[in-house]
């Protein structure tokens, strides 16, 4: 029986990226048109009150509509129309962000078909139990089901018996099957996936309606998205600014009445009448001065941040985890499979004194033919590639007795024609040699120590020929650091993030790998208690910590970490403890998650800066238009030389609405992030979005004013 192995990280990201590319056209007219009904439905005050800024705009639009009905004019109705457009455009930003996840949610729902489960009653290890068919939705926690080749796994659970190849493409989008087996850290299975071979018994761990797919559907649709602490704080700030501007605008009415009473010769104008400032103009002023841009886009930015994680096949329990990833100070990374390829490979044959390199290579290859571990296969390949030895198979040696590698003996080898070869751990081979009357030279220990000091793993090769036992040499295995890891860690360092490698290796090996990879620190011979202690130590210093894990012994550390990324291939305990689940089970994705979190924070900060700076230009458009008739000196502030008070106010309101639509792609796609220090990022955002936020309205309002001039009566 041959079972496919888990997909490699390189391949696992292909499909999510293609889906992300397909969904990147955020201003696709069909997407906008399809989201418009949702945007209109969000005009319901019971929904909109959660966004205080836009709620105030809707109240102002409603009041302006009443005033326009009482005293109709083209100017009044144009203002009313664009005020309502402002609210709809704000809702459209959120509707588009949510709409991008609906297609994926619909795809996930298809996996929740009316599956029939084969539930076992009275099952126990060694006891088959009785089988009955039930509908999958009727399963409860603790139920035991059996799934065979071609059948769909009816619910989330852990494999308690058997091993099988499972197709998880319905969840991950990756077509390569993976192995799921009882015991170990690859026992968790997800409802909706399909068993391709063999038979497994699964204990259901989900509660009804709380399956992995149920949670994922809710998250990609935004139904379960909770506001993050930073988002709540920003909402409070925006609400406070809105309240301040409400009071400021309201005070204009008595100020205008008082000023007009002291200047009776001033004729009524657009802004001023016998009673002061007109109601519609007051609303227009308020809408233009409050931070409507960021208020409209804030929710969309948060939804898009989680959406970018979904595109990379990462399920976040909440937006808090995404935001925390952006503030991470310390990354804890497992060595095996994250920093290194995971499988040690033969890198060098070191022959002892009196032994030729070719003789050692031949013995190493022969003694490894019965070793099916990745290390054993790498020895065979290395001997072939480096020393030109042809590929051989155990069947070619007649009368040979093969010794397969086992964890007990820690050796593999072959006995043929009175000649014995063994390859394995240095201590095991040395004991085998001495047991058969041979002597182990001190050179063996010296070479082995030298290999270990450089980060390698030494294996010894011994032989018995003509009754004489000896050690021929040492094989140096090396845990290969993944390509580009040093550059990634350099990026992390520029971002102010400290990287710590966690490994069970001895300190010498750990230090060599850490130096080669370029991490800042390492924790050798790590136990679950050591990981927990390290996380608490970092957090006690005021730092946020992120880590990955897949085993039950990782669960406490995942729960303690601020960002705990559990592998989908891991145990249910690990997935429950973490606040993110990587569906591709790629530990290196933690670095991408941190970058997505930082991009979310930077996007929110950049658009907030742009929105605040935006208001400055609106002051120069509306304030002169309001009071230039009363105070002619204010005409000096009309630096845009707008055509008339009517066109100035209308241009500002139109620009205020259109800029929301213009920024939707940026809110959904995110501001481009390049690793650099916080001060450099701040300088760039202030110069680009701060200065841009001041200049863009001057250009936009003036352009709209030129168009309005062409309208008769304006």
Tab-separated table of C-alpha atoms in Angstrom, residues 303-678:
chain	number	residue	atom	x	y	z
A	303	UNK	CA	-13.305	42.729	6.717
A	304	UNK	CA	-10.677	42.927	3.963
A	305	UNK	CA	-7.925	42.094	6.451
A	306	UNK	CA	-9.626	38.826	7.369
A	307	UNK	CA	-10.407	38.237	3.700
A	308	UNK	CA	-6.703	38.430	2.831
A	309	UNK	CA	-6.062	35.725	5.416
A	310	UNK	CA	-8.813	33.569	3.928
A	311	UNK	CA	-7.216	33.977	0.492
A	312	UNK	CA	-4.080	32.446	1.985
A	313	UNK	CA	-6.096	29.622	3.559
A	314	UNK	CA	-5.806	30.908	7.121
A	315	UNK	CA	-8.882	30.904	9.337
A	316	UNK	CA	-8.824	33.562	12.042
A	317	UNK	CA	-11.096	33.072	15.022
A	318	UNK	CA	-11.589	36.851	15.219
A	319	UNK	CA	-10.302	40.129	13.879
A	320	UNK	CA	-8.476	40.584	17.173
A	321	UNK	CA	-6.001	37.917	16.122
A	322	UNK	CA	-5.330	39.633	12.790
A	323	UNK	CA	-4.749	42.957	14.488
A	324	UNK	CA	-2.540	41.389	17.149
A	325	UNK	CA	-0.423	39.877	14.375
A	326	UNK	CA	0.332	43.383	13.177
A	327	UNK	CA	1.653	44.358	16.606
A	328	UNK	CA	3.753	41.228	17.203
A	329	UNK	CA	7.213	41.835	18.675
A	330	UNK	CA	8.457	38.248	18.990
A	331	UNK	CA	8.088	35.291	16.610
A	332	UNK	CA	8.597	31.777	17.968
A	333	UNK	CA	9.351	29.465	15.038
A	334	UNK	CA	9.799	25.717	15.149
A	335	UNK	CA	13.000	24.639	13.430
A	336	UNK	CA	11.855	21.474	11.703
A	337	UNK	CA	9.599	22.149	8.741
A	338	UNK	CA	9.577	25.902	9.316
A	339	UNK	CA	13.153	27.115	9.160
A	340	UNK	CA	14.578	23.888	7.740
A	341	UNK	CA	13.198	21.457	5.177
A	342	UNK	CA	12.564	19.002	7.991
A	343	UNK	CA	14.297	15.950	6.554
A	344	UNK	CA	18.005	15.729	7.266
A	345	UNK	CA	20.039	14.942	4.173
A	346	UNK	CA	23.456	13.403	3.682
A	347	UNK	CA	25.972	16.173	3.066
A	348	UNK	CA	29.392	14.511	3.471
A	349	UNK	CA	31.146	11.150	3.874
A	350	UNK	CA	34.140	11.402	6.237
A	351	UNK	CA	36.395	8.335	5.945
A	352	UNK	CA	38.599	7.389	8.902
A	353	UNK	CA	42.336	6.846	8.649
A	354	UNK	CA	43.132	3.863	6.408
A	355	UNK	CA	39.730	3.847	4.659
A	356	UNK	CA	39.267	5.247	1.152
A	357	UNK	CA	36.324	7.586	0.448
A	358	UNK	CA	35.034	5.234	-2.273
A	359	UNK	CA	35.072	2.295	0.141
A	360	UNK	CA	33.081	4.292	2.697
A	361	UNK	CA	30.594	5.484	0.044
A	362	UNK	CA	29.980	1.918	-1.156
A	363	UNK	CA	29.443	0.647	2.399
A	364	UNK	CA	27.197	3.577	3.288
A	365	UNK	CA	24.986	2.994	0.255
A	366	UNK	CA	24.679	-0.758	0.794
A	367	UNK	CA	23.884	-0.398	4.489
A	368	UNK	CA	21.195	2.198	3.696
A	369	UNK	CA	19.261	0.235	1.060
A	370	UNK	CA	17.006	-1.215	3.754
A	371	UNK	CA	16.505	2.166	5.422
A	372	UNK	CA	13.238	3.685	4.158
A	373	UNK	CA	13.563	6.838	6.242
A	374	UNK	CA	14.229	10.139	4.392
A	375	UNK	CA	17.729	10.183	5.892
A	376	UNK	CA	18.455	6.664	4.649
A	377	UNK	CA	17.243	7.454	1.133
A	378	UNK	CA	19.355	10.626	1.071
A	379	UNK	CA	22.490	8.558	1.830
A	380	UNK	CA	21.781	6.324	-1.179
A	381	UNK	CA	21.199	9.347	-3.445
A	382	UNK	CA	24.282	11.200	-2.152
A	383	UNK	CA	26.546	8.180	-2.788
A	384	UNK	CA	25.192	7.935	-6.321
A	385	UNK	CA	25.509	11.633	-7.131
A	386	UNK	CA	28.821	12.435	-5.411
A	387	UNK	CA	30.728	9.167	-5.969
A	388	UNK	CA	29.139	7.898	-9.173
A	389	UNK	CA	27.793	4.713	-7.646
A	390	UNK	CA	24.917	3.259	-9.597
A	391	UNK	CA	21.530	2.936	-7.965
A	392	UNK	CA	21.091	-0.467	-6.388
A	393	UNK	CA	18.135	-2.325	-4.915
A	394	UNK	CA	17.975	-5.001	-2.203
A	395	UNK	CA	16.797	-7.540	-4.772
A	396	UNK	CA	20.108	-7.416	-6.639
A	397	UNK	CA	22.047	-9.129	-3.816
A	398	UNK	CA	21.171	-12.805	-3.708
A	399	UNK	CA	21.368	-14.484	-0.349
A	400	UNK	CA	21.589	-11.168	1.485
A	401	UNK	CA	19.935	-10.683	4.865
A	402	UNK	CA	18.677	-7.121	5.168
A	403	UNK	CA	18.411	-5.284	8.476
A	404	UNK	CA	15.734	-2.615	8.307
A	405	UNK	CA	16.117	0.548	10.315
A	406	UNK	CA	14.205	0.645	13.599
A	407	UNK	CA	13.966	3.095	16.427
A	408	UNK	CA	15.054	0.346	18.823
A	409	UNK	CA	18.348	-0.592	17.175
A	410	UNK	CA	18.860	2.832	15.514
A	411	UNK	CA	20.702	1.005	12.727
A	412	UNK	CA	20.145	-0.487	9.287
A	413	UNK	CA	22.397	-2.762	7.292
A	414	UNK	CA	23.001	-5.977	5.385
A	415	UNK	CA	24.655	-9.385	5.984
A	416	UNK	CA	25.941	-11.173	2.867
A	417	UNK	CA	28.635	-13.796	2.283
A	418	UNK	CA	30.064	-13.388	5.788
A	419	UNK	CA	30.381	-9.634	5.338
A	420	UNK	CA	28.234	-7.388	7.578
A	421	UNK	CA	27.596	-3.656	7.237
A	422	UNK	CA	25.770	-1.363	9.646
A	423	UNK	CA	24.886	2.322	9.463
A	424	UNK	CA	23.217	4.305	12.220
A	425	UNK	CA	23.682	6.387	15.339
A	426	UNK	CA	27.337	6.665	16.353
A	427	UNK	CA	26.758	5.126	19.785
A	428	UNK	CA	24.728	2.226	18.340
A	429	UNK	CA	27.312	1.380	15.673
A	430	UNK	CA	30.167	1.733	18.166
A	431	UNK	CA	28.433	-0.710	20.524
A	432	UNK	CA	27.827	-3.132	17.620
A	433	UNK	CA	31.537	-3.018	16.704
A	434	UNK	CA	32.766	-3.538	20.270
A	435	UNK	CA	30.244	-6.352	20.839
A	436	UNK	CA	31.838	-8.187	17.925
A	437	UNK	CA	35.364	-7.737	19.281
A	438	UNK	CA	36.383	-4.598	17.436
A	439	UNK	CA	37.919	-1.415	18.778
A	440	UNK	CA	36.473	2.056	18.247
A	441	UNK	CA	39.186	4.588	17.616
A	442	UNK	CA	39.067	7.989	19.343
A	443	UNK	CA	38.996	9.476	15.850
A	444	UNK	CA	35.339	8.431	15.574
A	445	UNK	CA	34.275	10.569	18.543
A	446	UNK	CA	36.381	13.487	17.351
A	447	UNK	CA	34.821	13.455	13.859
A	448	UNK	CA	31.295	13.022	15.276
A	449	UNK	CA	31.775	15.967	17.647
A	450	UNK	CA	33.052	18.102	14.777
A	451	UNK	CA	29.966	17.296	12.688
A	452	UNK	CA	27.639	18.087	15.591
A	453	UNK	CA	29.448	21.378	16.304
A	454	UNK	CA	28.677	22.569	12.768
A	455	UNK	CA	24.982	21.816	13.131
A	456	UNK	CA	25.003	18.378	11.508
A	457	UNK	CA	23.954	14.955	12.714
A	458	UNK	CA	26.658	12.262	12.631
A	459	UNK	CA	25.965	8.683	11.619
A	460	UNK	CA	28.609	5.976	11.752
A	461	UNK	CA	29.252	3.171	9.247
A	462	UNK	CA	30.738	-0.074	10.574
A	463	UNK	CA	31.658	-3.433	9.080
A	464	UNK	CA	32.643	-6.962	10.024
A	465	UNK	CA	34.884	-8.592	7.422
A	466	UNK	CA	36.751	-11.832	7.968
A	467	UNK	CA	35.828	-11.674	11.666
A	468	UNK	CA	37.335	-8.213	12.184
A	469	UNK	CA	34.963	-5.422	13.236
A	470	UNK	CA	35.750	-1.746	12.716
A	471	UNK	CA	34.225	1.684	12.029
A	472	UNK	CA	34.790	2.849	8.438
A	473	UNK	CA	33.748	6.467	8.789
A	474	UNK	CA	31.082	9.009	9.575
A	475	UNK	CA	28.168	10.311	7.492
A	476	UNK	CA	27.333	13.973	8.107
A	477	UNK	CA	23.596	14.651	7.884
A	478	UNK	CA	22.542	18.239	7.595
A	479	UNK	CA	19.168	19.811	8.281
A	480	UNK	CA	18.930	22.079	5.243
A	481	UNK	CA	17.760	25.638	5.871
A	482	UNK	CA	15.020	26.662	3.465
A	483	UNK	CA	15.991	28.985	0.666
A	484	UNK	CA	15.382	32.656	1.406
A	485	UNK	CA	14.867	32.260	5.160
A	486	UNK	CA	17.779	34.547	6.065
A	487	UNK	CA	16.297	37.310	3.896
A	488	UNK	CA	12.881	36.854	5.524
A	489	UNK	CA	14.400	37.129	8.991
A	490	UNK	CA	16.293	40.247	7.914
A	491	UNK	CA	12.919	41.710	6.947
A	492	UNK	CA	11.506	40.800	10.340
A	493	UNK	CA	14.459	42.522	12.004
A	494	UNK	CA	13.840	45.708	10.009
A	495	UNK	CA	10.235	45.558	11.195
A	496	UNK	CA	11.458	45.448	14.793
A	497	UNK	CA	10.424	41.808	15.283
A	498	UNK	CA	12.646	39.431	17.241
A	499	UNK	CA	12.789	35.863	15.897
A	500	UNK	CA	13.394	32.862	18.152
A	501	UNK	CA	13.967	29.336	16.820
A	502	UNK	CA	12.582	26.493	18.950
A	503	UNK	CA	14.083	23.031	18.567
A	504	UNK	CA	14.619	19.784	20.416
A	505	UNK	CA	18.209	19.602	19.135
A	506	UNK	CA	21.210	19.945	21.393
A	507	UNK	CA	22.575	23.492	21.880
A	508	UNK	CA	25.525	22.996	19.506
A	509	UNK	CA	23.339	21.888	16.606
A	510	UNK	CA	20.731	24.532	17.406
A	511	UNK	CA	23.317	27.318	17.412
A	512	UNK	CA	24.733	26.246	14.048
A	513	UNK	CA	21.285	26.203	12.417
A	514	UNK	CA	20.345	29.503	14.079
A	515	UNK	CA	23.500	31.182	12.767
A	516	UNK	CA	22.929	29.854	9.254
A	517	UNK	CA	19.258	30.879	9.189
A	518	UNK	CA	19.902	34.292	10.738
A	519	UNK	CA	17.431	34.147	13.634
A	520	UNK	CA	18.007	36.403	16.628
A	521	UNK	CA	17.903	33.697	19.290
A	522	UNK	CA	17.136	30.017	19.829
A	523	UNK	CA	15.728	27.699	22.466
A	524	UNK	CA	17.398	24.262	22.371
A	525	UNK	CA	16.115	20.980	23.829
A	526	UNK	CA	12.749	22.695	24.225
A	527	UNK	CA	9.932	21.079	26.194
A	528	UNK	CA	6.296	22.295	26.337
A	529	UNK	CA	7.087	23.863	29.719
A	530	UNK	CA	10.086	25.671	28.212
A	531	UNK	CA	7.923	27.121	25.416
A	532	UNK	CA	5.325	28.352	27.894
A	533	UNK	CA	7.995	29.904	30.116
A	534	UNK	CA	9.568	31.700	27.151
A	535	UNK	CA	6.224	33.121	26.021
A	536	UNK	CA	5.400	34.376	29.523
A	537	UNK	CA	8.848	35.921	29.841
A	538	UNK	CA	8.408	37.817	26.561
A	539	UNK	CA	4.899	38.965	27.503
A	540	UNK	CA	6.102	40.120	30.923
A	541	UNK	CA	8.399	42.495	29.065
A	542	UNK	CA	5.422	44.066	27.295
A	543	UNK	CA	5.917	42.203	24.000
A	544	UNK	CA	3.294	40.424	21.890
A	545	UNK	CA	4.213	36.866	20.918
A	546	UNK	CA	3.238	34.730	17.924
A	547	UNK	CA	3.949	31.035	17.474
A	548	UNK	CA	2.874	27.972	15.486
A	549	UNK	CA	2.133	24.446	16.626
A	550	UNK	CA	0.281	21.278	15.687
A	551	UNK	CA	0.467	18.889	18.612
A	552	UNK	CA	-1.483	18.471	21.811
A	553	UNK	CA	1.683	19.386	23.715
A	554	UNK	CA	1.699	22.712	21.844
A	555	UNK	CA	-1.825	23.609	22.977
A	556	UNK	CA	-0.863	25.396	26.241
A	557	UNK	CA	1.708	27.575	24.446
A	558	UNK	CA	-0.707	28.307	21.568
A	559	UNK	CA	-3.336	29.416	24.063
A	560	UNK	CA	-0.828	31.605	25.913
A	561	UNK	CA	0.576	33.281	22.780
A	562	UNK	CA	-1.077	36.470	21.542
A	563	UNK	CA	-1.183	34.957	18.046
A	564	UNK	CA	-1.336	31.161	18.063
A	565	UNK	CA	-1.421	29.574	14.597
A	566	UNK	CA	-2.456	25.924	14.696
A	567	UNK	CA	-1.857	23.599	11.764
A	568	UNK	CA	-4.986	22.091	10.201
A	569	UNK	CA	-3.178	18.755	10.091
A	570	UNK	CA	-2.663	18.899	13.841
A	571	UNK	CA	-4.777	17.763	16.738
A	572	UNK	CA	-8.151	19.207	17.700
A	573	UNK	CA	-6.644	20.390	20.985
A	574	UNK	CA	-4.104	22.516	19.116
A	575	UNK	CA	-6.766	23.995	16.821
A	576	UNK	CA	-9.026	24.838	19.747
A	577	UNK	CA	-6.159	26.482	21.645
A	578	UNK	CA	-4.940	28.717	18.803
A	579	UNK	CA	-6.736	31.783	17.490
A	580	UNK	CA	-5.831	30.989	13.867
A	581	UNK	CA	-5.806	27.783	11.848
A	582	UNK	CA	-3.624	27.351	8.767
A	583	UNK	CA	-5.545	25.111	6.385
A	584	UNK	CA	-2.385	24.400	4.362
A	585	UNK	CA	-0.424	23.359	7.486
A	586	UNK	CA	2.535	25.470	6.374
A	587	UNK	CA	4.434	26.724	9.456
A	588	UNK	CA	6.314	29.381	7.462
A	589	UNK	CA	2.997	31.143	6.825
A	590	UNK	CA	3.303	32.738	10.261
A	591	UNK	CA	5.600	35.307	8.679
A	592	UNK	CA	2.941	36.131	6.056
A	593	UNK	CA	0.296	36.424	8.774
A	594	UNK	CA	2.401	39.031	10.577
A	595	UNK	CA	2.796	40.970	7.320
A	596	UNK	CA	-0.982	40.854	6.698
A	597	UNK	CA	-1.616	42.144	10.221
A	598	UNK	CA	0.822	45.005	9.734
A	599	UNK	CA	-0.740	45.813	6.367
A	600	UNK	CA	-4.153	46.018	8.056
A	601	UNK	CA	-2.885	48.472	10.678
A	602	UNK	CA	-0.998	50.540	8.102
A	603	UNK	CA	-4.030	50.704	5.798
A	604	UNK	CA	-6.271	51.861	8.616
A	605	UNK	CA	-3.736	54.475	9.719
A	606	UNK	CA	-3.073	55.692	6.173
A	607	UNK	CA	-6.759	56.170	5.323
A	608	UNK	CA	-7.394	57.843	8.686
A	609	UNK	CA	-4.577	60.273	7.926
A	610	UNK	CA	-5.980	60.890	4.438
A	611	UNK	CA	-9.491	61.442	5.812
A	612	UNK	CA	-8.381	63.980	8.425
A	613	UNK	CA	-6.191	65.844	5.944
A	614	UNK	CA	-9.051	65.790	3.466
A	615	UNK	CA	-11.145	68.057	5.640
A	616	UNK	CA	-8.635	70.915	5.447
A	617	UNK	CA	-9.379	71.590	1.777
A	618	UNK	CA	-13.123	71.449	2.438
A	619	UNK	CA	-12.783	74.305	4.928
A	620	UNK	CA	-11.395	76.483	2.146
A	621	UNK	CA	-14.339	75.511	-0.081
A	622	UNK	CA	-17.315	75.825	2.280
A	623	UNK	CA	-16.431	78.431	4.944
A	624	UNK	CA	-15.937	81.278	2.411
A	625	UNK	CA	-19.156	80.235	0.639
A	626	UNK	CA	-21.097	80.455	3.904
A	627	UNK	CA	-20.017	83.883	5.079
A	628	UNK	CA	-18.421	85.724	2.156
A	629	UNK	CA	-21.604	87.783	1.759
A	630	UNK	CA	-21.388	88.846	5.408
A	631	UNK	CA	-17.615	89.110	5.653
A	632	UNK	CA	-16.161	89.945	2.223
A	633	UNK	CA	-12.633	89.505	3.587
A	634	UNK	CA	-13.212	85.735	3.706
A	635	UNK	CA	-12.926	85.749	-0.071
A	636	UNK	CA	-9.167	85.546	0.503
A	637	UNK	CA	-9.710	81.973	1.714
A	638	UNK	CA	-11.349	81.080	-1.587
A	639	UNK	CA	-7.951	80.099	-2.981
A	640	UNK	CA	-9.573	77.633	-5.396
A	641	UNK	CA	-11.513	80.559	-6.901
A	642	UNK	CA	-14.704	78.544	-6.984
A	643	UNK	CA	-17.474	79.813	-9.239
A	644	UNK	CA	-20.136	80.633	-6.642
A	645	UNK	CA	-21.239	79.771	-3.112
A	646	UNK	CA	-23.689	77.225	-4.561
A	647	UNK	CA	-21.057	75.484	-6.656
A	648	UNK	CA	-18.545	75.574	-3.784
A	649	UNK	CA	-20.870	73.755	-1.369
A	650	UNK	CA	-22.168	71.323	-3.976
A	651	UNK	CA	-18.638	70.541	-5.229
A	652	UNK	CA	-17.470	69.754	-1.704
A	653	UNK	CA	-20.449	67.444	-1.054
A	654	UNK	CA	-19.971	65.617	-4.378
A	655	UNK	CA	-16.241	65.178	-3.795
A	656	UNK	CA	-16.934	63.922	-0.279
A	657	UNK	CA	-19.143	61.180	-1.735
A	658	UNK	CA	-16.968	60.224	-4.713
A	659	UNK	CA	-13.738	59.935	-2.712
A	660	UNK	CA	-15.306	57.061	-0.755
A	661	UNK	CA	-15.836	55.066	-3.956
A	662	UNK	CA	-12.335	55.980	-5.171
A	663	UNK	CA	-10.773	54.590	-1.981
A	664	UNK	CA	-12.712	51.304	-1.857
A	665	UNK	CA	-10.027	49.427	-3.878
A	666	UNK	CA	-7.293	50.677	-1.544
A	667	UNK	CA	-9.321	49.715	1.536
A	668	UNK	CA	-9.906	46.193	0.220
A	669	UNK	CA	-6.504	45.577	-1.311
A	670	UNK	CA	-4.563	47.309	1.474
A	671	UNK	CA	-1.749	49.816	1.398
A	672	UNK	CA	1.388	48.256	-0.053
A	673	UNK	CA	3.589	47.136	2.814
A	674	UNK	CA	7.377	47.094	2.725
A	675	UNK	CA	9.310	46.011	5.840
A	676	UNK	CA	10.877	49.035	7.524
A	677	UNK	CA	11.030	50.760	10.895
A	678	UNK	CA	8.012	52.413	12.478
